[in-house]
Structure formats: structure tokens, C-alpha cells
XYZ file of C-alpha atoms in Angstrom:
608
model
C -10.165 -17.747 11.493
C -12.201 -17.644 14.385
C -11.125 -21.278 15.812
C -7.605 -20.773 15.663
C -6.856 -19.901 19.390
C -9.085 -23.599 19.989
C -7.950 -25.857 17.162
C -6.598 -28.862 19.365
C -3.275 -29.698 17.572
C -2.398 -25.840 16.985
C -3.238 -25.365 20.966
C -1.426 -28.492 22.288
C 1.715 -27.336 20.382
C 1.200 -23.743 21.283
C 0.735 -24.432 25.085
C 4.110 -26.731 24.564
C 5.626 -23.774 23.854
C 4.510 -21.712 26.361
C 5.105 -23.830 29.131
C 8.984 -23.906 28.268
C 9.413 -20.051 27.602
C 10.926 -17.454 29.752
C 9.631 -13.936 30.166
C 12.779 -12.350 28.021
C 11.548 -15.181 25.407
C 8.155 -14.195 25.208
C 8.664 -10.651 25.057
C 11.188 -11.289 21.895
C 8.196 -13.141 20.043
C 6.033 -9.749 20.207
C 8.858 -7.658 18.675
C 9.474 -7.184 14.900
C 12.265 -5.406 13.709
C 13.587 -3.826 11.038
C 16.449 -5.375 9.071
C 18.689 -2.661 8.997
C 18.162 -2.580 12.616
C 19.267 -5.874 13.861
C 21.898 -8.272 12.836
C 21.011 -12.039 12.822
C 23.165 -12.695 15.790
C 20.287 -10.354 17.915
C 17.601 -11.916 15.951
C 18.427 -15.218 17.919
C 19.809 -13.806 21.539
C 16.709 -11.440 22.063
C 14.356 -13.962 20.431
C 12.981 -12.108 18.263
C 9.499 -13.087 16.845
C 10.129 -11.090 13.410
C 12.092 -9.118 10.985
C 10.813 -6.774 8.167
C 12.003 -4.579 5.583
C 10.509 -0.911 5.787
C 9.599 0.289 2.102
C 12.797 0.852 0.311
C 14.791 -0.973 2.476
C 16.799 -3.912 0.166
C 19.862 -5.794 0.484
C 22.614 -4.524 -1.652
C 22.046 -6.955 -4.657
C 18.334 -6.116 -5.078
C 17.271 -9.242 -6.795
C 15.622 -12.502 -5.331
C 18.649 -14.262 -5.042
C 20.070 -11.569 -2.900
C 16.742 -11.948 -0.758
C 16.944 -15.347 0.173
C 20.670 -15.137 0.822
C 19.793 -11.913 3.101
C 16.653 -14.124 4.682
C 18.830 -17.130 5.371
C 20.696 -15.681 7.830
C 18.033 -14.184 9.595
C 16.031 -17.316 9.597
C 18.625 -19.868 10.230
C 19.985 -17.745 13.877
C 16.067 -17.538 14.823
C 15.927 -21.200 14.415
C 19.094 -22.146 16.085
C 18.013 -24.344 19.372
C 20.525 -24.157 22.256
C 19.606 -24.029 25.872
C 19.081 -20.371 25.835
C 16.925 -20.113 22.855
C 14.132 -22.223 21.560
C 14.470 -21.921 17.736
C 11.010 -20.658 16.867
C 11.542 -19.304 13.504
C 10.639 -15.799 12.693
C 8.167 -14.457 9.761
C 9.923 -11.814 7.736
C 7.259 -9.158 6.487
C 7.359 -6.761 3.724
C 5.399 -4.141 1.662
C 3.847 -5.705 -1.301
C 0.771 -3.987 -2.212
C 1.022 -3.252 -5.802
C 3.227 -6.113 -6.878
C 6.521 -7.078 -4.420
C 7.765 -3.505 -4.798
C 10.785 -3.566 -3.216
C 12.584 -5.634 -5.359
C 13.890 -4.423 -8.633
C 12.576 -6.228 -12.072
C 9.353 -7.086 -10.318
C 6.030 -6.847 -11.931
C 4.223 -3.474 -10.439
C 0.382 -3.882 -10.833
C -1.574 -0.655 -10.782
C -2.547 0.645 -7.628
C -5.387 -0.058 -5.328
C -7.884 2.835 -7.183
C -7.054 1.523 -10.550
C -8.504 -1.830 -8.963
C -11.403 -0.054 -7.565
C -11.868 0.951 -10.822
C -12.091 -2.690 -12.561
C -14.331 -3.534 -10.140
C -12.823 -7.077 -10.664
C -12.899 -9.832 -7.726
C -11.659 -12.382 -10.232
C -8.949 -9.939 -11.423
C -7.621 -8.742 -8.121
C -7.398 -12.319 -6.751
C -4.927 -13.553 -9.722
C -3.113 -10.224 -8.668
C -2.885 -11.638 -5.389
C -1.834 -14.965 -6.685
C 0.684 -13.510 -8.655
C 2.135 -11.194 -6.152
C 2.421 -14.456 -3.840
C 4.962 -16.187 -6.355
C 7.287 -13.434 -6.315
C 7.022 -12.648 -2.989
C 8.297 -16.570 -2.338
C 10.809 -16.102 -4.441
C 12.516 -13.995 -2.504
C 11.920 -16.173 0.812
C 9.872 -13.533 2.321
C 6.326 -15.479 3.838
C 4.619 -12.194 5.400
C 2.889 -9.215 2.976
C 1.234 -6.167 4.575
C -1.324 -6.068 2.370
C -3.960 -5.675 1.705
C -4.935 -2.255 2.541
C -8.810 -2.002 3.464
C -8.734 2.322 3.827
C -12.434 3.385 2.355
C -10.645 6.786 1.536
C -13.217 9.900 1.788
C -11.443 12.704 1.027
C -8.632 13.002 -1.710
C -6.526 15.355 0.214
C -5.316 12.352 1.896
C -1.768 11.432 0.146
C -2.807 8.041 0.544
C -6.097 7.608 -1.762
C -4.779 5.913 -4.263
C -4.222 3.244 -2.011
C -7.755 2.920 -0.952
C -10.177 0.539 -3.359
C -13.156 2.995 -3.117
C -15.023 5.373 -1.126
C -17.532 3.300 -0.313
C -16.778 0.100 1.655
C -18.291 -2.424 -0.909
C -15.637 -3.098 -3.572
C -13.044 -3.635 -0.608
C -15.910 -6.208 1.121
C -15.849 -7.983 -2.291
C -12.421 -8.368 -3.367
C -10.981 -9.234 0.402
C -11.907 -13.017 0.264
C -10.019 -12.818 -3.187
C -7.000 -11.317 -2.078
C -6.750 -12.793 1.334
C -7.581 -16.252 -0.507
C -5.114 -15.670 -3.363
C -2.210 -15.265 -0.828
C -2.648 -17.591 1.472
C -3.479 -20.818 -0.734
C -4.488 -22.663 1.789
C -0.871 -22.375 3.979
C 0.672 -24.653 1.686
C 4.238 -24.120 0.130
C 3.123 -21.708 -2.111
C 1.353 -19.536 0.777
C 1.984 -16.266 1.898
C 0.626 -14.904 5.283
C -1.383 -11.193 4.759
C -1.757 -8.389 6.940
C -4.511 -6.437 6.649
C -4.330 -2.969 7.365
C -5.499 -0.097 9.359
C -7.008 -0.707 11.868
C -9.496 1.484 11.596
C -10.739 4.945 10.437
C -7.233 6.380 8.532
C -9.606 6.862 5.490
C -11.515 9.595 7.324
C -9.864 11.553 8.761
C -10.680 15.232 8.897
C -9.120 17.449 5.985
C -7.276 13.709 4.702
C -4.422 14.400 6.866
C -2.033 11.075 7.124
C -2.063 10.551 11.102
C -5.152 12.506 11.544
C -8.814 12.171 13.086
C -11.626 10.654 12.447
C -14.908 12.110 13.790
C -17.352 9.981 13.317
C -19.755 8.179 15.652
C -19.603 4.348 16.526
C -22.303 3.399 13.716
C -20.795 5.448 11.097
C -17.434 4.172 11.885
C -18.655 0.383 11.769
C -21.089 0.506 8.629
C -18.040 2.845 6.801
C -14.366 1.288 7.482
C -14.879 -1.506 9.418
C -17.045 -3.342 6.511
C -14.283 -4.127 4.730
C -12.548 -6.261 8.044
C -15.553 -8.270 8.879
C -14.782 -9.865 5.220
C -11.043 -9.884 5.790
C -11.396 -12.281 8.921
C -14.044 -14.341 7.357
C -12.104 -14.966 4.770
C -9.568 -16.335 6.917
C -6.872 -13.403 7.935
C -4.835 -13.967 10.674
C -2.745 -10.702 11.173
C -4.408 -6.716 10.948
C -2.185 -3.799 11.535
C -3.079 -0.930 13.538
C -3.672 2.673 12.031
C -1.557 5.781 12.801
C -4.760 7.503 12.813
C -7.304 8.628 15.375
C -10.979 7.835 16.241
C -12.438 10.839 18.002
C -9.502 12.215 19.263
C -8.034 8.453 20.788
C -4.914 6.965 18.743
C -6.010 3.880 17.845
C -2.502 2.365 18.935
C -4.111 2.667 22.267
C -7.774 2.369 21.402
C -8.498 -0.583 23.637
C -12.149 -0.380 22.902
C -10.834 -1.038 18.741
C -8.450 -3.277 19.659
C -9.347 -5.759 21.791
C -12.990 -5.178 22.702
C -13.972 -4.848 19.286
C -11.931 -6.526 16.998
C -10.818 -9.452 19.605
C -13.972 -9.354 21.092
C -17.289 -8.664 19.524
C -15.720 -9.931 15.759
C -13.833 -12.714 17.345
C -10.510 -12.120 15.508
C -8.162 -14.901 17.001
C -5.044 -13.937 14.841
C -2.734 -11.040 16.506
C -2.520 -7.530 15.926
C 0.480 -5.674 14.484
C 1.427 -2.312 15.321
C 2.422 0.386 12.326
C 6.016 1.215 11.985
C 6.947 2.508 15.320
C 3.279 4.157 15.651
C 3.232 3.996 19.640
C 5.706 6.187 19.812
C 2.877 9.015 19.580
C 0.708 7.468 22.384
C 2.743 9.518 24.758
C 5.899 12.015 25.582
C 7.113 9.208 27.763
C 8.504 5.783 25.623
C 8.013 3.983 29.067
C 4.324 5.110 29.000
C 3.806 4.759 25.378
C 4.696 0.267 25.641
C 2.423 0.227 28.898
C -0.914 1.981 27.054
C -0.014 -0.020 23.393
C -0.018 -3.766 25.115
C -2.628 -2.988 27.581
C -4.780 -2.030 24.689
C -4.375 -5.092 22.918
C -1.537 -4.647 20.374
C 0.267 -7.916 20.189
C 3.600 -7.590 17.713
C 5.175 -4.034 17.438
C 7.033 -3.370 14.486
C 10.044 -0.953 15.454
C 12.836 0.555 14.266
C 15.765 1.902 16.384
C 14.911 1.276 19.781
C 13.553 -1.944 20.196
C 16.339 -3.061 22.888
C 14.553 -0.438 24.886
C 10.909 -1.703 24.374
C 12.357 -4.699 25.768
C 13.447 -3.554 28.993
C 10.454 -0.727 29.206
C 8.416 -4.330 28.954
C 10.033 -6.693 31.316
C 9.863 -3.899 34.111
C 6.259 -3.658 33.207
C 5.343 -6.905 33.716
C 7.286 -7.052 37.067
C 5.778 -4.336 38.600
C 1.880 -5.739 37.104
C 1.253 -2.294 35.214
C 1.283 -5.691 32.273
C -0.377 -8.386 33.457
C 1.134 -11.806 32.834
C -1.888 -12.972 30.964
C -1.540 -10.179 28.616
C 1.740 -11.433 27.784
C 0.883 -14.711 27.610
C -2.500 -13.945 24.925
C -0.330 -12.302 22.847
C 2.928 -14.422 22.166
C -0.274 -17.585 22.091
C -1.942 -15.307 19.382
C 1.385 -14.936 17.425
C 2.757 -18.689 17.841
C -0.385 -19.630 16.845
C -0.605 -17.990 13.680
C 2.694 -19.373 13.308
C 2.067 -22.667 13.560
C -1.086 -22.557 10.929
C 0.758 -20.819 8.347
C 3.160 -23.541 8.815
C 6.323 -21.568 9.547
C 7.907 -23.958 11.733
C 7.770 -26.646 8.690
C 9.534 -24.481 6.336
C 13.120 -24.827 5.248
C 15.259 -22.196 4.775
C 14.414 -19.185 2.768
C 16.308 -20.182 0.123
C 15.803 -23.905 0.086
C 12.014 -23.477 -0.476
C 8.917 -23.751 -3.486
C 9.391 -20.807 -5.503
C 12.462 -19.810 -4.085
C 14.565 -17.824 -6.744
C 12.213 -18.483 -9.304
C 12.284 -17.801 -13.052
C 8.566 -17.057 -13.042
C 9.801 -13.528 -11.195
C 8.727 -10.807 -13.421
C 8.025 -13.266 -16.097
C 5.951 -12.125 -18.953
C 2.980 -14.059 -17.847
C 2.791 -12.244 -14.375
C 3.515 -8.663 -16.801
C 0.688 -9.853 -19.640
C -2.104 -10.593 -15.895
C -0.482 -6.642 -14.907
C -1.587 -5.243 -18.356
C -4.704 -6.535 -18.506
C -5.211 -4.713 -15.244
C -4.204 -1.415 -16.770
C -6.883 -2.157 -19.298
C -9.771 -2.605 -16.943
C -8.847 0.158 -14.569
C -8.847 3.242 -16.692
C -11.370 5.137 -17.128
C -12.732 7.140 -19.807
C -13.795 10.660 -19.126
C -14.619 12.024 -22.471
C -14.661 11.176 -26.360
C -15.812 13.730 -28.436
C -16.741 12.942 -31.892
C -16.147 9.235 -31.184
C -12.250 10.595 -31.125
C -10.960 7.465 -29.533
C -9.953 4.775 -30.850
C -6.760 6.280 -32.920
C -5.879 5.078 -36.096
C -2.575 3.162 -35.842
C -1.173 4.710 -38.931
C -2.031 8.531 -37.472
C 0.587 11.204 -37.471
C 0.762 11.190 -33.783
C 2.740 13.729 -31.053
C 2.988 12.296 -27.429
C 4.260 14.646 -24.861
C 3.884 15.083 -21.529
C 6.609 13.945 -18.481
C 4.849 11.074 -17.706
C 4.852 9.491 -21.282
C 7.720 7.890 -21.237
C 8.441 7.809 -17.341
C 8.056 4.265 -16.190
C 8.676 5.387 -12.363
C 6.159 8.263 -12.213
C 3.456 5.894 -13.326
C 4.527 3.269 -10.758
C 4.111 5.624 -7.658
C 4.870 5.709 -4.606
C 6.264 2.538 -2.102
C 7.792 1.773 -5.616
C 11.392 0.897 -4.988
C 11.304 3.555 -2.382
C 8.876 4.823 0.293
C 7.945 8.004 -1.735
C 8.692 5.774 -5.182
C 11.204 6.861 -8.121
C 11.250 9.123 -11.350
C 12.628 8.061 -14.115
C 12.868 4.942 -16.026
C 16.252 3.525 -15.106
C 14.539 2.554 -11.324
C 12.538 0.217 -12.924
C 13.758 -3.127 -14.639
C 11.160 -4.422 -16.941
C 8.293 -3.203 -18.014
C 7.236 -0.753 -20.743
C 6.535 3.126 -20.244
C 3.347 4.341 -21.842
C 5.370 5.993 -24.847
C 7.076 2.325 -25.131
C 2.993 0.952 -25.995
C 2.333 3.326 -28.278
C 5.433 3.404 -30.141
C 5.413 -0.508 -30.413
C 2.130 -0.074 -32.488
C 1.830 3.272 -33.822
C 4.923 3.581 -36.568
C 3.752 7.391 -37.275
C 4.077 8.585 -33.696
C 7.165 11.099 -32.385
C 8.221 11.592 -28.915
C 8.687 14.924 -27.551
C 9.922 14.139 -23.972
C 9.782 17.804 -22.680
C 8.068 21.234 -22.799
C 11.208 23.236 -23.435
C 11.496 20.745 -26.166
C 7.885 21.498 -27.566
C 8.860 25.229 -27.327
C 11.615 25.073 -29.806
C 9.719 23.220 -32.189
C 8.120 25.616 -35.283
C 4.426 25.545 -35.434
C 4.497 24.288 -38.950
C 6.287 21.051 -37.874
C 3.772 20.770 -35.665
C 1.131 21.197 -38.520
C 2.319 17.569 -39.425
C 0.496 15.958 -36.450
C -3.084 14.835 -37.232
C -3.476 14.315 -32.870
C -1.187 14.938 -29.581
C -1.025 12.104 -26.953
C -0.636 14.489 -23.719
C 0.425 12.159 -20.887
C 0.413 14.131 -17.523
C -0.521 14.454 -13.834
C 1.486 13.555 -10.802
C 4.690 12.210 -9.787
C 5.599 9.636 -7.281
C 4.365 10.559 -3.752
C 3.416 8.027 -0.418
C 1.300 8.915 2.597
C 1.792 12.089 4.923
C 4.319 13.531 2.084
C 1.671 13.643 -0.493
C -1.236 14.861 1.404
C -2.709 18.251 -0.041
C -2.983 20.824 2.834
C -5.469 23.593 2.777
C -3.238 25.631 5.262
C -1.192 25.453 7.985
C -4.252 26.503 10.291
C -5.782 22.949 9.406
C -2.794 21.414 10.333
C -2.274 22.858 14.050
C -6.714 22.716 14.411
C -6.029 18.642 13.980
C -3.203 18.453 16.165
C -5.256 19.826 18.952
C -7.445 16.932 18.520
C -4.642 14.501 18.586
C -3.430 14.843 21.838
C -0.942 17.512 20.448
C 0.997 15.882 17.812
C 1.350 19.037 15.634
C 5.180 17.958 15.170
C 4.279 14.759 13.112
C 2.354 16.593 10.994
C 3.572 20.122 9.948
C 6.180 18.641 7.798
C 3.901 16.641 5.658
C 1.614 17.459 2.898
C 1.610 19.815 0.207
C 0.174 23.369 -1.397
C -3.771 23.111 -2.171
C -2.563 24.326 -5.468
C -1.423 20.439 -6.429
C -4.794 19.660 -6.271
C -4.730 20.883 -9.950
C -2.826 19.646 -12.447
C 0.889 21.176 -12.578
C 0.949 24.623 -14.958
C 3.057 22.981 -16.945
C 0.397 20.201 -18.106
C -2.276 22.871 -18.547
C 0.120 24.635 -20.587
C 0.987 21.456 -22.541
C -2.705 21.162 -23.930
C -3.646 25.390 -24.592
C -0.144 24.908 -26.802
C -1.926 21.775 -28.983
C -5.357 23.365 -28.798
C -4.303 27.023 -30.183
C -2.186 25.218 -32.919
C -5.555 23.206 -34.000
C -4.545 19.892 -33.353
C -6.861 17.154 -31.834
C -6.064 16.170 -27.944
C -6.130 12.619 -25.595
C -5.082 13.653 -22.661
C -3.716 10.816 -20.385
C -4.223 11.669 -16.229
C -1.216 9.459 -14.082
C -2.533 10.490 -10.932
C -2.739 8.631 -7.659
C -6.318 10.485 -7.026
C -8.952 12.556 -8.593
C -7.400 16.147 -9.272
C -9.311 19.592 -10.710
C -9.206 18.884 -14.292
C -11.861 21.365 -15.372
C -9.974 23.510 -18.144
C -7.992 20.781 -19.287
C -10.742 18.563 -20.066
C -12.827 21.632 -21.921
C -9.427 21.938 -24.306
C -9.276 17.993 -24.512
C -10.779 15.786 -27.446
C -10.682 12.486 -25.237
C -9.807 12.321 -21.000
C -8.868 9.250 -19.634
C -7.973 8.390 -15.994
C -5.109 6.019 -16.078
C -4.196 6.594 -12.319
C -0.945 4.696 -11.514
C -0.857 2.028 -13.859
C 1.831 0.517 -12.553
C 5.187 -0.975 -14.654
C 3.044 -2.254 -18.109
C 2.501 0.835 -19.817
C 1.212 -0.843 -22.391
C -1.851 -2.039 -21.686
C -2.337 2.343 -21.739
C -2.075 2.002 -25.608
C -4.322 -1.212 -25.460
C -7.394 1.011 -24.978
C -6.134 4.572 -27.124
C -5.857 1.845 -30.289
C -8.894 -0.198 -29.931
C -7.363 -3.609 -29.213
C -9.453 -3.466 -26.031
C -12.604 -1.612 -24.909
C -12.983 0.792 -22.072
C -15.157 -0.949 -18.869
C -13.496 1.242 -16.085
C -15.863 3.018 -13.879
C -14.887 5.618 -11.607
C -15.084 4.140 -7.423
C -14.546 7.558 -6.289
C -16.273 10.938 -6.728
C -14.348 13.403 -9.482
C -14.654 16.750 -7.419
C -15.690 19.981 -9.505
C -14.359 22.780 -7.493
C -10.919 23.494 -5.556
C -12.173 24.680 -2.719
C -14.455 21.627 -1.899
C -12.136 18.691 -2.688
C -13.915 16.101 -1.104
C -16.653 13.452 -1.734
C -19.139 16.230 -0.239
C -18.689 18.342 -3.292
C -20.830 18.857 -6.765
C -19.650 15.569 -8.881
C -18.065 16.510 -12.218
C -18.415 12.926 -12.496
C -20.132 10.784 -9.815
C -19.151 7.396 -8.986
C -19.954 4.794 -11.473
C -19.273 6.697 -14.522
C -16.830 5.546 -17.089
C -17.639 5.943 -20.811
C -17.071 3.298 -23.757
C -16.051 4.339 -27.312
């Protein structure tokens, strides 16, 4: 949107605006904070610009009437005109990037690799579309989504939210999702936020907060591809990335922020800052809101002390560490956005198009969610043309993700790190639910202590074993896979020292395999004789090596998301494999990264 700061009616009113706003005013416009934070009495005396909901973070009646009741008050005291307060109404932003996953019974699509995976543009922007109606139905008008990481290294516990490891699928689907969400800013729009700003796909060792070493033109032809389609494609908000370019946060890059982005790509929109991420720009808070603004940030989304951004700010500004004008070209790059998503035509949350509507979780947004199941997994092997399976079979599933709805959602799933379990999520179908709707000879066995009491010559009974295993639920730093602890203190050197933030994150090298107890799931089956599909839930590519030597058929399901069914679409034959992998599968353990020998390079996906 690279006219928006100069569009003549958005400017006149913007400048209106301006002209009648007080330094404590304009200040409130660049803060967003988070619900459970504020009450809507603050919302209106410290003018706030915005409120959001961190992942996890619902009202007590989880459902989208609950929403818009929350949102109303929220909405209505930031609209409230007195002489004190001009009534500019806030956005309220949320986490939807698999589906409006904070809200229970809402469709879950699968996640961003499963996407990568389809290789879809059409696909991705009905997701989008989709996602957009239930997001309005819960009032909210501002998604941080979608995420643009090009994801190098699957240590990172945040692959599976990255499209690919090359930039090109995310260049081709951005118009679609950008496009499918915003619908031209009419009733039915929703505002995006594209995220990180820029490099947290490659960082060293795929630490979550790391470093990126890369030069300039690496940097620009790798993860900034993916932005250059984002703006033209109309997006009017980017957040910034936790991460680090060469040893510089980015929260405080101003060469990213405003020379490059603002400047040389001529993004007009404003930038948002990660949930309190300039907090790690320095020891000192008061130092940390000086460097963030300066560098160009324009909204910063924060938690607990946002009262004392406020005053950190306003003594800024009077003592010109913060110029005036940078003040003033931020709250102008925020109102305007404001004004062309229409914000300050809107009713109340709960008063609008789509508001509370019956289309939420709907089975027409599940059947557009199971189709995307379908075209995201991949098929790794079929021996002997093993796959499809007969519907009529004698057929074991096992496995704890085969009948798990939550651990095949994932993480930001109800929760930051996601759920286990199948209570967590209304609606939906596990992948045990699919295949017992259409397979009338198939037995559950839902654990391994269970499989252990049962005699081998009940077993004998089984013409094939459905294995359904991999990972459970798991979201960014906590779901990194560490090498060591050495790794960890090496990249806090290079990041100005912040070993703090990351020693508690990330896990054993080890889970870079599948668990013992999946690899001793499949030796039981193949001793006893009996024919193997193994199912992978997995948020990344994992060392599968012995597994898939003792398995018939592999597939890659990664998180499929809350329509396990469309799983038992493909094992059945009622729809073909097209899936092709957008990442590398890595051979070896000790080289988990897109630098290793490919078991299976990119672009590989089998058919039956």
C-alpha cells in the first residue's frame, strides 16, 4: 500500500486528527496491550491505540459470543468522546494462524508446512477467507498472520510454522492470504500482520531469539522475498522479529526498520513490535523505549508494564532523545491504517457482519480444512503398492497420536504451547475417528502398555497396523532442539548477552528422533509379521531412518490440524496423494539441517 501515507481523504482526516491530539494522546495510539492487562476504563483514559489477546489468553466463556461481549467493552470506552479523549477506536489483534485458535469449537487448519506442502495458492487463500469469517465472529478485526519465516534449520521449534525453506511458496501464496483477509476493507475484512521482521528463520543452530549471520544479499534474496509480496499485495501492518541480524536485535535494527522496510520498499503501513520484544534491547527499560522508537518501531505490543513505557516515552520526547516528528510518523502511520481498514466506521463488536455467526466451525469451513489435510501429506514410501487399504481389512491402529485430536493440532492451539488430549478441542474428528467412520474391521489400541498385554495370537488377526506417531504439541523457544548447552551460551555471546532468554528453552537433540516408544511401536508389528503405515504428526522433519526400513508405507501428515479425517481420505483411496515435501528430510542426527545428505530432497512426494 505504498500511497497510503498520500491518499488525500485518508491524509486530510489523519492530519484532522493530529492537529487536535495531545502528546499523552499520541503516545496511547502507539501502545497495544494485552487484555488481561488493562481494563476498559484504561483503554479510554491512557488512549490506548490497541488491545490483544496473547495466545491462550480467552475470556471465561470461550465461545464467540463471549468475544464480542468481552470486545464491546473494550471498544465502546476507546470510542467514548469527552473533552479528554478523542474516541478513536482501537483494533483488537489476535493469533490466528492456523484457523482462529484461540477460541474453542473453531476449525484448526493444518499448519503452515502442511501448506507448504500443497503447494496451493488457491487453497491457502480460501483458508484465509475462511479464517476471516470466524475471526469476525468474534468481533476481533486484527490477525497476526501470516507468518513469512523461510525456516532453514529444523532445530528451530518454530518450523512448522514456516511455508518452506526456500522463499518461493511464501512469495506465492502472500497475495492470497493477505487478499483473502482483507476483502477489500469491507465488512467482512480483517486487517493482517505479517510477521518477522526479518531473519528468525536463520538463525544459527534454529534457536528461537537467536542470530542470523548472513550478509545483506543473502538476507534480502532469502527472508525478505517473501515481504516484498506481502506489501504489494496490499499489507499494512509487519511485526518485528525477536531475532537478530548479525549480532543487532532487529527491535532496534534501524537500518531493517525504517531504512529498509520504510525506506527503500516504501512500506507506508506501521510496524508492530513482538510481545514485549524490546525489553531485550537493553538492561535499562528507559533505554530499551528510546533505541525501539528511534529505530522505527511504531505500535509496541506489551504486557505488564505499559504504564511505564508511557512515562519512559513522554520524558523522552521532552528531553528530544525522541524527536517530535518521530512521534508524529508513527501515530500518522497507525491512524492511517486505521482509517483504510475502516475502523472508525465500524459498530460495535458485537453489532457487526459476521458477528456471532452460525457459519463458526460450520461443516463447510471443516469439509475446506480436510481437503487441506489431503493435499498436504506427503507420501514417503509404498512398498508393494501397500497403500490404498482395503476398507473391509482387519486393521490395528495404535500409536498416541491416533486418536489425539490436540496433539495433531499443535502448538498456539488453545494455548501457547497447544493441548493433549481430545477434550481441548470441540469439533473435529481425530485421525482414529476417519478411519473408524469407514473401516468397520479396524480396533483401537490407544496405548503401548495396552499393546503389551495383548497375546500375539490376537494379534495374528490383523491383516495391517495403522501406527500413528511423532510429536506432541510444542510452540517456539520451548520446542527448539538444542545440540548442547555450549550452543546455547556461544549464541548468547552474539546477542548482546541474552543467555537468560534462552537457556530455558529448547529441548534434548535426542527429540530429533522419534520418541522410543514409537520405534518400539513398529519393531513390535514388524517381529509379529504384520504389514505397517506408519503415520508421522510432527511439526518438522525428524530422523525416521529405522522406522521407515520396518515400515510398509510412511506418510508425513505434519500437524493436520482438527479434521483428522481427511488422514483416512488418502490411507483408503477416496483421494490421491499430490503432497510434495517444501523442506529437506535430513538423513543423519548429527547434521539436522538443510546442509545435510537428503533422505528425501525437496520436491519429493510419492503417489500410489
Amino acid at each position: 500500500m505504498k500511497r497510503l501515507l498520500r491518499d488525500p481523504k485518508i491524509k486530510a482526516k489523519v492530519d484532522k486528527l493530529l492537529a487536535q491530539m495531545t502528546l499523552e494522546q499520541k503516545i496511547g495510539q502507539m501502545i497495544q496491550v494485552e487484555r488481561l492487562s488493562c481494563t476498559p476504563d484504561e483503554v479510554k483514559h491512557y488512549h490506548l491505540g490497541s488491545v490483544f489477546s496473547g495466545a491462550g489468553s480467552a475470556p471465561d466463556d470461550n465461545s464467540p459470543k463471549g468475544w464480542t461481549e468481552m470486545l464491546d467493552q473494550y471498544w465502546l470506552a476507546s470510542t467514548e468522546k469527552d473533552e479528554q479523549h478523542l474516541g478513536v477506536p482501537i483494533l483488537y489483534g489476535v493469533d490466528a494462524i492456523h484457523g482462529h485458535n484461540n477460541v474453542k469449537g473453531a476449525t484448526i487448519f493444518p499448519h503452515n508446512i502442511g501448506l507448504g506442502a500443497a503447494d496451493d495458492p488457491s487453497l491457502v487463500g480460501h483458508i484465509a477467507a475462511v479464517t476471516s469469517i470466524e475471526v469476525l465472529a468474534t468481533g476481533v478485526d486484527w490477525v497476526f498472520a501470516p507468518n513469512l519465516a523461510v525456516a532453514q534449520d529444523p532445530h528451530w521449534g518454530r518450523t512448522y510454522e514456516s511455508f518452506s525453506e526456500s522463499p518461493q511458496i511464501a512469495v506465492k501464496y502472500a497475495e492470497r492470504i493477505i487478499n483473502g483477509f482483507h476483502k477489500g476493507f469491507n465488512e467482512i475484512g480483517v486487517l493482517t500482520c505479517v510477521k518477522h521482521w526479518v531473519g528468525d528463520g536463520g538463525t544459527s543452530h534454529g534457536i528461537d531469539h537467536g542470530n542470523t549471520l548472513l550478509d545483506f544479499a543473502d538476507l534480502k534474496n532469502t527472508h525478505m522475498q517473501p515481504y516484498y509480496a506481502a506489501l504489494e499485495a496490499g499489507a499494512l501492518t509487519v511485526m518485528a522479529s525477536f531475532s537478530s541480524w548479525n549480532g543487532n536485535k532487529c527491535h532496534g535494527n534501524r537500518a531493517l526498520l525504517t531504512d529498509m522496510l520504510k525506506g527503500e520498499m516504501q512500506f507506508q503501513g506501521f510496524i508492530l513490535s513482538d510481545m514485549d520484544g524490546i525489553d531485550y534491547l537493553s538492561d535499562d527499560f528507559y533505554t530499551c523505549v528510546e533505541t525501539a522508537v528511534n529505530a522505527g518501531i511504531d505500535m509496541f505490543m506489551l504486557t505488564n508494564h505499559w504504564q511505564m513505557f508511557i512515562e519512559h516515552l513522554k520524558s523522552h520526547v521532552e528531553l528530544g532523545r525522541v524527536p517530535m516528528s518521530r512521534i508524529d510518523d508513527a501515530v500518522r502511520r497507525i491512524l492511517s491504517v486505521k482509517v483504510k481498514a475502516g475502523v472508525f466506521e465500524k459498530v460495535q463488536p458485537s453489532l457487526r457482519v459476521g458477528a456471532n455467526s452460525g457459519n463458526f466451525g460450520s461443516f463447510a469451513h471443516r469439509e475446506v480444512a480436510r481437503e487441506a489435510v489431503r493435499k498436504s501429506m506427503v507420501l514417503l514410501k509404498n512398498d508393494a503398492n501397500m497403500l490404498p487399504l482395503n476398507k473391509s481389512s482387519r486393521i490395528l491402529v495404535a500409536g498416541k497420536n491416533a486418536h489425539n485430536r490436540g496433539n495433531q493440532c499443535g502448538g498456539f492451539t488453545l494455548d501457547w504451547q497447544g493441548r493433549t488430549g481430545n477434550s481441548a478441542i470441540e469439533g473435529g474428528s481425530s485421525i482414529w475417528d476417519g478411519i473408524k467412520a469407514v473401516a468397520p474391521n479396524a480396533t483401537l489400541i490407544s496405548s503401548l502398555d495396552e499393546l503389551n498385554d495383548t497375546q500375539e495370537q490376537d494379534l495374528d488377526k490383523y491383516e495391517v497396523a495403522i501406527l500413528v506417531i511423532g510429536e506432541q504439541p510444542y510452540a517456539e523457544g520451548v520446542g527448539d532442539i538444542r545440540e548442547s548447552d555450549e550452543i546455547i551460551v556461544e549464541m548468547g555471546s552474539q546477542i548482546d548477552g541474552q543467555i537468560n532468554l534462552l537457556q530455558p528453552y529448547g529441548k534434548s537433540l535426542e527429540l530429533a528422533k522419534l520418541h522410543p516408544e514409537d520405534g518400539e511401536l513398529i519393531r513390535r508389528f514388524e517381529a509379529q509379521g504384520i504389514s505397517v503405515v506408519t503415520v508421522l504428526v510432527s511439526g518438522r522433519p525428524l530422523i525416521i531412518n529405522p522406522e521407515l526400513n520396518s515400515s510398509n508405507a510412511f506418510i508425513a501428515a505434519w500437524l493436520p490440524g482438527s479434521e483428522g479425517q481427511g488422514v483416512s481420505d488418502l490411507i483408503f483411496g477416496d483421494d490421491n496423494f499430490s503432497g510434495k515435501l517444501s523442506f529437506t528430510w535430513p538423513k543423519q542426527l548429527k547434521t539436522l539441517n538443510t546442509d545435510s545428505t537428503a533422505l528425501f530432497p525437496v520436491g519429493f512426494g510419492l503417489k500410489y
